Tab-separated table of C-alpha atoms and ligand atoms in Angstrom:
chain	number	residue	atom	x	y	z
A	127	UNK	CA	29.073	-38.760	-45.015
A	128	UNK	CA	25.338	-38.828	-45.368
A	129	UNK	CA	23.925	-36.842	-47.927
A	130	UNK	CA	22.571	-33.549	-45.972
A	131	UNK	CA	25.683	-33.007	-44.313
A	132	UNK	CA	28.325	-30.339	-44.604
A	133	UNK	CA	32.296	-31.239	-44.395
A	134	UNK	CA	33.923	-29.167	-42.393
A	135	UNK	CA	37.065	-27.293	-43.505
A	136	UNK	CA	40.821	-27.484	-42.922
A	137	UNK	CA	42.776	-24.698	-43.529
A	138	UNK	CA	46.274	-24.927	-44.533
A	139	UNK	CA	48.800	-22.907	-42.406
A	140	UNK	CA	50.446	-21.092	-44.992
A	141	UNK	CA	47.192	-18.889	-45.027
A	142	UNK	CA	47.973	-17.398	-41.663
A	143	UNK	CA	51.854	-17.719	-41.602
A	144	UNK	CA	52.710	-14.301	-41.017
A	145	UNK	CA	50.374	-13.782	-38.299
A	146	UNK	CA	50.283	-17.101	-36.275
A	147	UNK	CA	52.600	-19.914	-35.670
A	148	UNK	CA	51.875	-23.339	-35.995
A	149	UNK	CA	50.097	-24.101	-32.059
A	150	UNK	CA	48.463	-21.134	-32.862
A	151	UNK	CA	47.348	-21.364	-35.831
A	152	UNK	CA	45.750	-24.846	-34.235
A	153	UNK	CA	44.838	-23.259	-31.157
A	154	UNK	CA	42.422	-20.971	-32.888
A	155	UNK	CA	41.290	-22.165	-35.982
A	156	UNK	CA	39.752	-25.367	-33.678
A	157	UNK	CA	38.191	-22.692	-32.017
A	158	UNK	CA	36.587	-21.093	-34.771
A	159	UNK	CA	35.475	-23.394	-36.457
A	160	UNK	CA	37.441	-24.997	-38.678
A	161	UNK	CA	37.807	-29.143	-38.406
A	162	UNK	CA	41.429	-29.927	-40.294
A	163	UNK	CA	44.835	-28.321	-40.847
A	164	UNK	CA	48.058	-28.488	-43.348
A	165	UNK	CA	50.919	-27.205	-41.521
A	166	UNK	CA	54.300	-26.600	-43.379
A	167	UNK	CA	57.125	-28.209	-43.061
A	168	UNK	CA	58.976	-24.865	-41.868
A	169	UNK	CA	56.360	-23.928	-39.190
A	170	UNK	CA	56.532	-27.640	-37.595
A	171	UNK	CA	60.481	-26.634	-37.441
A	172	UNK	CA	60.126	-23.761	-35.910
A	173	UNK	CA	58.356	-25.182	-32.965
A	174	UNK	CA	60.030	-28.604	-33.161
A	175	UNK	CA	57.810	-32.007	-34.615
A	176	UNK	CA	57.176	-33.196	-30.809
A	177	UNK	CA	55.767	-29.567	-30.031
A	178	UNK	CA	53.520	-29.482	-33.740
A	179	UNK	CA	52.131	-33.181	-32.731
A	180	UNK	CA	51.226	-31.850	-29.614
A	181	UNK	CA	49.208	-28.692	-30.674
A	182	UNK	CA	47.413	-30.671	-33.236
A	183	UNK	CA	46.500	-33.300	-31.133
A	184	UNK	CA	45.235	-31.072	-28.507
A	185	UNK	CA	43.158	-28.933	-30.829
A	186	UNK	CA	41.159	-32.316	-32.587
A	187	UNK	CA	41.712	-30.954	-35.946
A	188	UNK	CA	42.269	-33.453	-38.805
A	189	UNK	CA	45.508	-32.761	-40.607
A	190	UNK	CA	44.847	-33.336	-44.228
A	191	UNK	CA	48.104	-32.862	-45.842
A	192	UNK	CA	51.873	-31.952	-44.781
A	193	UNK	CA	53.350	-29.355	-46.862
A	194	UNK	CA	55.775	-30.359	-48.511
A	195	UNK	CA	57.827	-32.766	-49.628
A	196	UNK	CA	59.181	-33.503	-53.518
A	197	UNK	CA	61.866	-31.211	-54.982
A	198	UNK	CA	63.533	-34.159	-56.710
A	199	UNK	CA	65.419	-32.393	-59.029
A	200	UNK	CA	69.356	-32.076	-58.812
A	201	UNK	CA	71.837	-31.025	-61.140
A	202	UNK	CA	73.839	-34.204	-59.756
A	203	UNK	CA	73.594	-37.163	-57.349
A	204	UNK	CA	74.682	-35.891	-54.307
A	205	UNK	CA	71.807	-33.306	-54.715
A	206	UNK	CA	69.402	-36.523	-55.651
A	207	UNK	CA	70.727	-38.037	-52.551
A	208	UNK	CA	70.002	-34.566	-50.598
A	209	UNK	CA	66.218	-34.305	-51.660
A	210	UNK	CA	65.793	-37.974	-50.818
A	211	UNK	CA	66.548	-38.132	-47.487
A	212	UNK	CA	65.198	-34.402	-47.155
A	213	UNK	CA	61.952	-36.166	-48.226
A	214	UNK	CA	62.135	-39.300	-45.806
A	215	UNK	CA	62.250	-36.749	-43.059
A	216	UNK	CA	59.076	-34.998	-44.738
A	217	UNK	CA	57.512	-38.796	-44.836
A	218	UNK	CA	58.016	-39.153	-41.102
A	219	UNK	CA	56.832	-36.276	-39.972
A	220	UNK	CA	53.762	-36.751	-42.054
A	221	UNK	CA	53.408	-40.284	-40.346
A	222	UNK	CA	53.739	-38.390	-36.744
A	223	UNK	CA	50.924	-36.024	-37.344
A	224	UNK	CA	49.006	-38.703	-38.484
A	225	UNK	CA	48.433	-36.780	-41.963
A	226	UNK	CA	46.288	-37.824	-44.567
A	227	UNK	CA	49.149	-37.612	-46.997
A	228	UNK	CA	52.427	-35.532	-47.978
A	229	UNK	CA	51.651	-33.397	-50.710
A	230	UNK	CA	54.729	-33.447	-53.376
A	231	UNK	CA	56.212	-30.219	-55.061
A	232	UNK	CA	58.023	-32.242	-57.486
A	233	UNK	CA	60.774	-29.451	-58.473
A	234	UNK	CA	61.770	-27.836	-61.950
A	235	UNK	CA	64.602	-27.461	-64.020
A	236	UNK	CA	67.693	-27.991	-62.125
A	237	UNK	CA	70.554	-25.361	-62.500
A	238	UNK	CA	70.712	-24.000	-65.923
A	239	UNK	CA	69.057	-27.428	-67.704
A	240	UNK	CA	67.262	-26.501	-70.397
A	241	UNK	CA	66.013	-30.267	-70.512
A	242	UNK	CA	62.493	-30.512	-68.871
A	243	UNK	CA	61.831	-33.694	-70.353
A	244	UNK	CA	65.089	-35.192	-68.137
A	245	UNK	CA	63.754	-33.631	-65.194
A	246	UNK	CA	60.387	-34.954	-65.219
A	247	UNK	CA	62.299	-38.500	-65.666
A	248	UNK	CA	64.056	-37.126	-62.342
A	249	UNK	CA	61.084	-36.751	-60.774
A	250	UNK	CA	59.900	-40.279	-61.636
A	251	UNK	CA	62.756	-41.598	-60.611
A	252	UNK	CA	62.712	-40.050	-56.993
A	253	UNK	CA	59.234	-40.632	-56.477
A	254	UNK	CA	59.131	-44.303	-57.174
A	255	UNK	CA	62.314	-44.681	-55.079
A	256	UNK	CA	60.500	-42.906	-52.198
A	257	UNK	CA	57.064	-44.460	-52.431
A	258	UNK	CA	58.114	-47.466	-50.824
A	259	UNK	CA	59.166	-46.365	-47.907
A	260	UNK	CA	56.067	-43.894	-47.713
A	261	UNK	CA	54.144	-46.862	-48.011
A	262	UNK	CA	56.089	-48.553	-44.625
A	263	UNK	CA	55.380	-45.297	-42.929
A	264	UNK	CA	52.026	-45.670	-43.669
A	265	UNK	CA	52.304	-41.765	-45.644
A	266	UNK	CA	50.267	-41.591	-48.746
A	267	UNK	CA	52.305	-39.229	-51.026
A	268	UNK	CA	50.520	-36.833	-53.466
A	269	UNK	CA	51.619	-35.599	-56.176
A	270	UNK	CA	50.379	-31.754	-56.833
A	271	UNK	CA	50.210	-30.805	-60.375
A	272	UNK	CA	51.544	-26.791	-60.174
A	273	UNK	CA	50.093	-24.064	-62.772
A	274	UNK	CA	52.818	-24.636	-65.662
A	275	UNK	CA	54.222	-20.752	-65.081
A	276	UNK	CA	55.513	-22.704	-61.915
A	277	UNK	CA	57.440	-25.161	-64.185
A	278	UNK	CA	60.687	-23.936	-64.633
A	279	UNK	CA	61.510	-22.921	-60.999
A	280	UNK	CA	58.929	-25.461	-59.233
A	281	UNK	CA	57.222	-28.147	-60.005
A	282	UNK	CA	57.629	-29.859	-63.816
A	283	UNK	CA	54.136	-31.538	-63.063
A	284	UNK	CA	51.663	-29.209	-64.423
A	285	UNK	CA	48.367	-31.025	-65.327
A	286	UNK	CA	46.356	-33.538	-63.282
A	287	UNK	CA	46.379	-35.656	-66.334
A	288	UNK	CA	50.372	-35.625	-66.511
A	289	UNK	CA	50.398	-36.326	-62.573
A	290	UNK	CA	47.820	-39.006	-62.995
A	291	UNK	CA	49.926	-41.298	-65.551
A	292	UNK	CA	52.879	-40.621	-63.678
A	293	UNK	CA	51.065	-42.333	-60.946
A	294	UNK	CA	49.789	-44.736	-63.222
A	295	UNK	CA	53.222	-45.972	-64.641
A	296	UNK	CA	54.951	-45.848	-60.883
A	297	UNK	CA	52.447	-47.573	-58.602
A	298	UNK	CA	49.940	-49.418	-61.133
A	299	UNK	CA	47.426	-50.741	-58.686
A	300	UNK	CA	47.044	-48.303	-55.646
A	301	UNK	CA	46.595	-49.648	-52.109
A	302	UNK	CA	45.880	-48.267	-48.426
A	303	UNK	CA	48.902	-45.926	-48.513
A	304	UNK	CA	48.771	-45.202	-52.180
A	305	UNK	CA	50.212	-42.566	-54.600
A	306	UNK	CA	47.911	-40.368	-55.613
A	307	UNK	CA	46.862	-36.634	-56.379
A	308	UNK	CA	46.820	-33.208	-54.668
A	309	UNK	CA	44.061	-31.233	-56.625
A	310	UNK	CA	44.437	-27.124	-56.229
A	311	UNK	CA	42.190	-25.171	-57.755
A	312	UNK	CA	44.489	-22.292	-58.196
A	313	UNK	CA	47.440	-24.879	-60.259
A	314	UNK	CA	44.434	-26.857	-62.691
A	315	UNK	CA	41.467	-24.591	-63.021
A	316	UNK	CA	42.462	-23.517	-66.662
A	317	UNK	CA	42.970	-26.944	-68.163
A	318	UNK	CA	40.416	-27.843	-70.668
A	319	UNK	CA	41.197	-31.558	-69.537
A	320	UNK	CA	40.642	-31.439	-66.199
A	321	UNK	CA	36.911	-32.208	-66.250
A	322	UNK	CA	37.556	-35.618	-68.325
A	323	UNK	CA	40.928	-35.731	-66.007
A	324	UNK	CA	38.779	-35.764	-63.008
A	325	UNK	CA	36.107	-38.368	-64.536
A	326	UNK	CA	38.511	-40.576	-65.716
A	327	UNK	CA	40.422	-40.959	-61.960
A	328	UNK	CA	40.729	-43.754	-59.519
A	329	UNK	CA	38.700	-42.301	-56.762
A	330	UNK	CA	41.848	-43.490	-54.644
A	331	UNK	CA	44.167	-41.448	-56.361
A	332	UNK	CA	42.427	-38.257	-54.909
A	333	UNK	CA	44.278	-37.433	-51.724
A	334	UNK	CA	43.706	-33.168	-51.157
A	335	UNK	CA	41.290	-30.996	-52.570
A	336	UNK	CA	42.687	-27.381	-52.303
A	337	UNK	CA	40.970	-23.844	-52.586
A	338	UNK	CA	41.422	-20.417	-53.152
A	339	UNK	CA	40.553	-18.262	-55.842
A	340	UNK	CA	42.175	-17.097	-58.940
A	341	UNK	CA	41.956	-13.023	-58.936
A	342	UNK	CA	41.719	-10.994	-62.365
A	343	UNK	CA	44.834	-9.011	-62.673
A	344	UNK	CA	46.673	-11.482	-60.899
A	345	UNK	CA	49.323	-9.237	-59.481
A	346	UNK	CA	52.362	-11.738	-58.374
A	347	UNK	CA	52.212	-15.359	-59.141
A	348	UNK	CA	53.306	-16.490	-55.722
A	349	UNK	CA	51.714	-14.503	-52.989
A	350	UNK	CA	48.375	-12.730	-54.694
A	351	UNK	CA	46.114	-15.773	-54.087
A	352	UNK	CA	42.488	-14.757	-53.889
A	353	UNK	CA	39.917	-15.645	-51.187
A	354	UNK	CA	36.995	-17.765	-52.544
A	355	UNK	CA	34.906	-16.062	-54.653
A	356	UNK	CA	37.067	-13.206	-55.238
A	357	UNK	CA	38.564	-14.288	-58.518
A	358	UNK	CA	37.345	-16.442	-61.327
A	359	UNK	CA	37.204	-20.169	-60.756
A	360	UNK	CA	34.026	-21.642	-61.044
A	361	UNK	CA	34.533	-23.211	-57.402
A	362	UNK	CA	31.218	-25.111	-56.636
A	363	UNK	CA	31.471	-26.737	-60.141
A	364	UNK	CA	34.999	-28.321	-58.993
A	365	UNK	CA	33.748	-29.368	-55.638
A	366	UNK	CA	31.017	-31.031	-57.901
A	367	UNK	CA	33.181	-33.225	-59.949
A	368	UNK	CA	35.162	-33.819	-57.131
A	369	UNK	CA	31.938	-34.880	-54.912
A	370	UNK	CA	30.789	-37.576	-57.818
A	371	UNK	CA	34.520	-39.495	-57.366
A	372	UNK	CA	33.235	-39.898	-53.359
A	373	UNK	CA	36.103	-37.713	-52.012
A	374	UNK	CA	35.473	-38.121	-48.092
A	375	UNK	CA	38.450	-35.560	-47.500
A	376	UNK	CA	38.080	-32.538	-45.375
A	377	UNK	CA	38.449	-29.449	-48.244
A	378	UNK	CA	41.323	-27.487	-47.816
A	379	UNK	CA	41.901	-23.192	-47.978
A	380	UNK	CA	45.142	-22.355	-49.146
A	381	UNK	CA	46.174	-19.185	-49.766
A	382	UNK	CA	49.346	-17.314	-50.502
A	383	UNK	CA	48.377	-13.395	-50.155
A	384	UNK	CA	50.864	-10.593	-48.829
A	385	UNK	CA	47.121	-8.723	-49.051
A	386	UNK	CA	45.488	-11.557	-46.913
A	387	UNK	CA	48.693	-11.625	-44.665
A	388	UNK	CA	48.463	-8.041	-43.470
A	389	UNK	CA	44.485	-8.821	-42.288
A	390	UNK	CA	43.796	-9.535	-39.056
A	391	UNK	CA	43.568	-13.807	-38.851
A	392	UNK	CA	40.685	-14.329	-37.108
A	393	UNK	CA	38.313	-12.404	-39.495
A	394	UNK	CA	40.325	-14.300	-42.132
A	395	UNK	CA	39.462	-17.797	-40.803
A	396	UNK	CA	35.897	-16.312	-40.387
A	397	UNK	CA	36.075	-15.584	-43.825
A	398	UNK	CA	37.383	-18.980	-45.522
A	399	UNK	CA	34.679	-20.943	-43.070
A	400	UNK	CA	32.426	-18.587	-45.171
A	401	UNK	CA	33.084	-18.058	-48.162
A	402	UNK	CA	33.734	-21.722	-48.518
A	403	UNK	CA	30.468	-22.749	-48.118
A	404	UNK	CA	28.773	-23.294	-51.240
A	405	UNK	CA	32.310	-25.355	-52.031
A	406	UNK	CA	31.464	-27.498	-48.870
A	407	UNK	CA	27.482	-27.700	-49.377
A	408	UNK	CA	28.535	-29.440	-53.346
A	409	UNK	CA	30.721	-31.598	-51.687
A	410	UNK	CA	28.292	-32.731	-49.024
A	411	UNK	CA	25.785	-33.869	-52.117
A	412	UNK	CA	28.123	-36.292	-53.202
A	413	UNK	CA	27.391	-39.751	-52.966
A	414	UNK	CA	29.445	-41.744	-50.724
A	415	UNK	CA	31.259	-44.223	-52.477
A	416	UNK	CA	30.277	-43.105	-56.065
A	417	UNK	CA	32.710	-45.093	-58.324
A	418	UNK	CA	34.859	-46.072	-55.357
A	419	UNK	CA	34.283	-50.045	-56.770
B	176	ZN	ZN1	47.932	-26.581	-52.932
């Protein structure tokens, strides 16, 4: 990336999941506009893997991310044994759509455990059992740290720093496939450590750069997502820090909105090309290759 240009944008599925399914959500955001895609796991289902490979191919997007694998978790073995193979399915679909990683939801307190420390052990264990055979598949596995009101029920990763040593402890010198980091706005814009978090990072670790907005009420945790700039993150300021580390990733809309869901999609994908802009233009200014030694 030179230093005038603008990235284009992918735009993760879930944004337009009520309205289109996965070949069309393809189908049309290629054709306005967008360059990249996340599709769910459940949408590439519901039109089988072959079928999903096919669309995307077709349409020339870039598929940044599969979502998702993770949920290691289990209130015994037989579930541990459940979520790995449920997660070596996730790793070879993510190798068939040629995606630039599989982003990890690592899972939270299983059953009635009150014991988060033992299940973020869990989730250790599962990932550094599955990383190797990401790493065959040629699927680079990040690990997204959720917003910790998502820690119970979710994900017991909740700051980029806490992903970022767990990466650290299970795969100490990161290679071509490595383990690494899916930064969301929405899950780490809060976290007075995310700035020196962010500084301090391999520039490999950083696999997905997600955006949306962060609305004021926030009316449901799960599905009131805002579009960029209508909420409170300071956006371009992100894409800033994240431009200095040399991220050459496509950034990536993703938003969970029952509002957003009821609008029609194509004035919605007009809208994320748009109002992701000034997100894009800061991450165009980055230096290539900026602490990538
Ligand atoms: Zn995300």
């Amino acid at each position: 990336m030179t230093r005038e240009q603008i990235p284009g944008l992918s735009i993760n599925t879930a944004t337009t999941r009520r309205q289109w399914t996965l070949p069309q959500a393809a189908e049309n955001y290629a054709r306005l506009g967008a360059a990249g895609i996340a599709p769910w796991r459940d949408q590439i289902a519901a039109c089988g893997l072959a079928h999903a490979v096919r669309a995307i191919r077709d349409s020339g997007l870039a598929v940044t991310g599969v979502c998702r694998g993770g949920m290691f978790t289990a209130t015994d073995k037989a579930g541990f044994e459940a979520s790995h193979e449920e997660n070596r399915r996730a790793i070879e679909e993510a190798h068939e759509l040629g995606a630039a990683c599989l982003v990890l939801v690592c899972g939270g307190l299983p059953g009635s455990s009150r014991d988060i420390d033992g299940a973020r052990a869990m989730v250790a264990d599962g990932i550094a059992r599955l990383l190797p055979e990401a790493t065959a598949a040629g699927v680079s596995l990040a690990i997204e740290p959720l917003h910790p009101m998502y820690a119970a029920d979710r994900n017991c990763i909740n700051t980029l720093d806490q992903a970022l040593q767990l990466c650290g402890r299970i795969d100490p010198a990161p290679g071509a496939h490595a383990l690494g980091v899916a930064l969301d706005v929405y899950h780490v814009w809060w976290d007075p450590g995310l700035r020196s978090s962010i500084e301090g990072m391999d520039p490999r670790r950083l696999l997905a750069f997600h955006i949306c907005d962060w609305r004021v009420p926030t009316r449901d945790v799960l599905v009131d997502r805002g579009l960029m700039g209508d909420g409170v993150i300071d956006l371009e300021d992100i894409a800033r820090m994240v431009a200095a580390k040399g991220f050459a990733g496509l950034p990536e809309v993703e938003i969970f909105s029952d509002e957003l869901w009821n609008r029609d999609p194509e004035d919605l994908v007009k809208q994320c090309l748009d109002r992701s802009l000034g997100v894009r233009r800061a991450l165009g200014k980055g230096e290539p290759g900026k602490g990538m030694q």
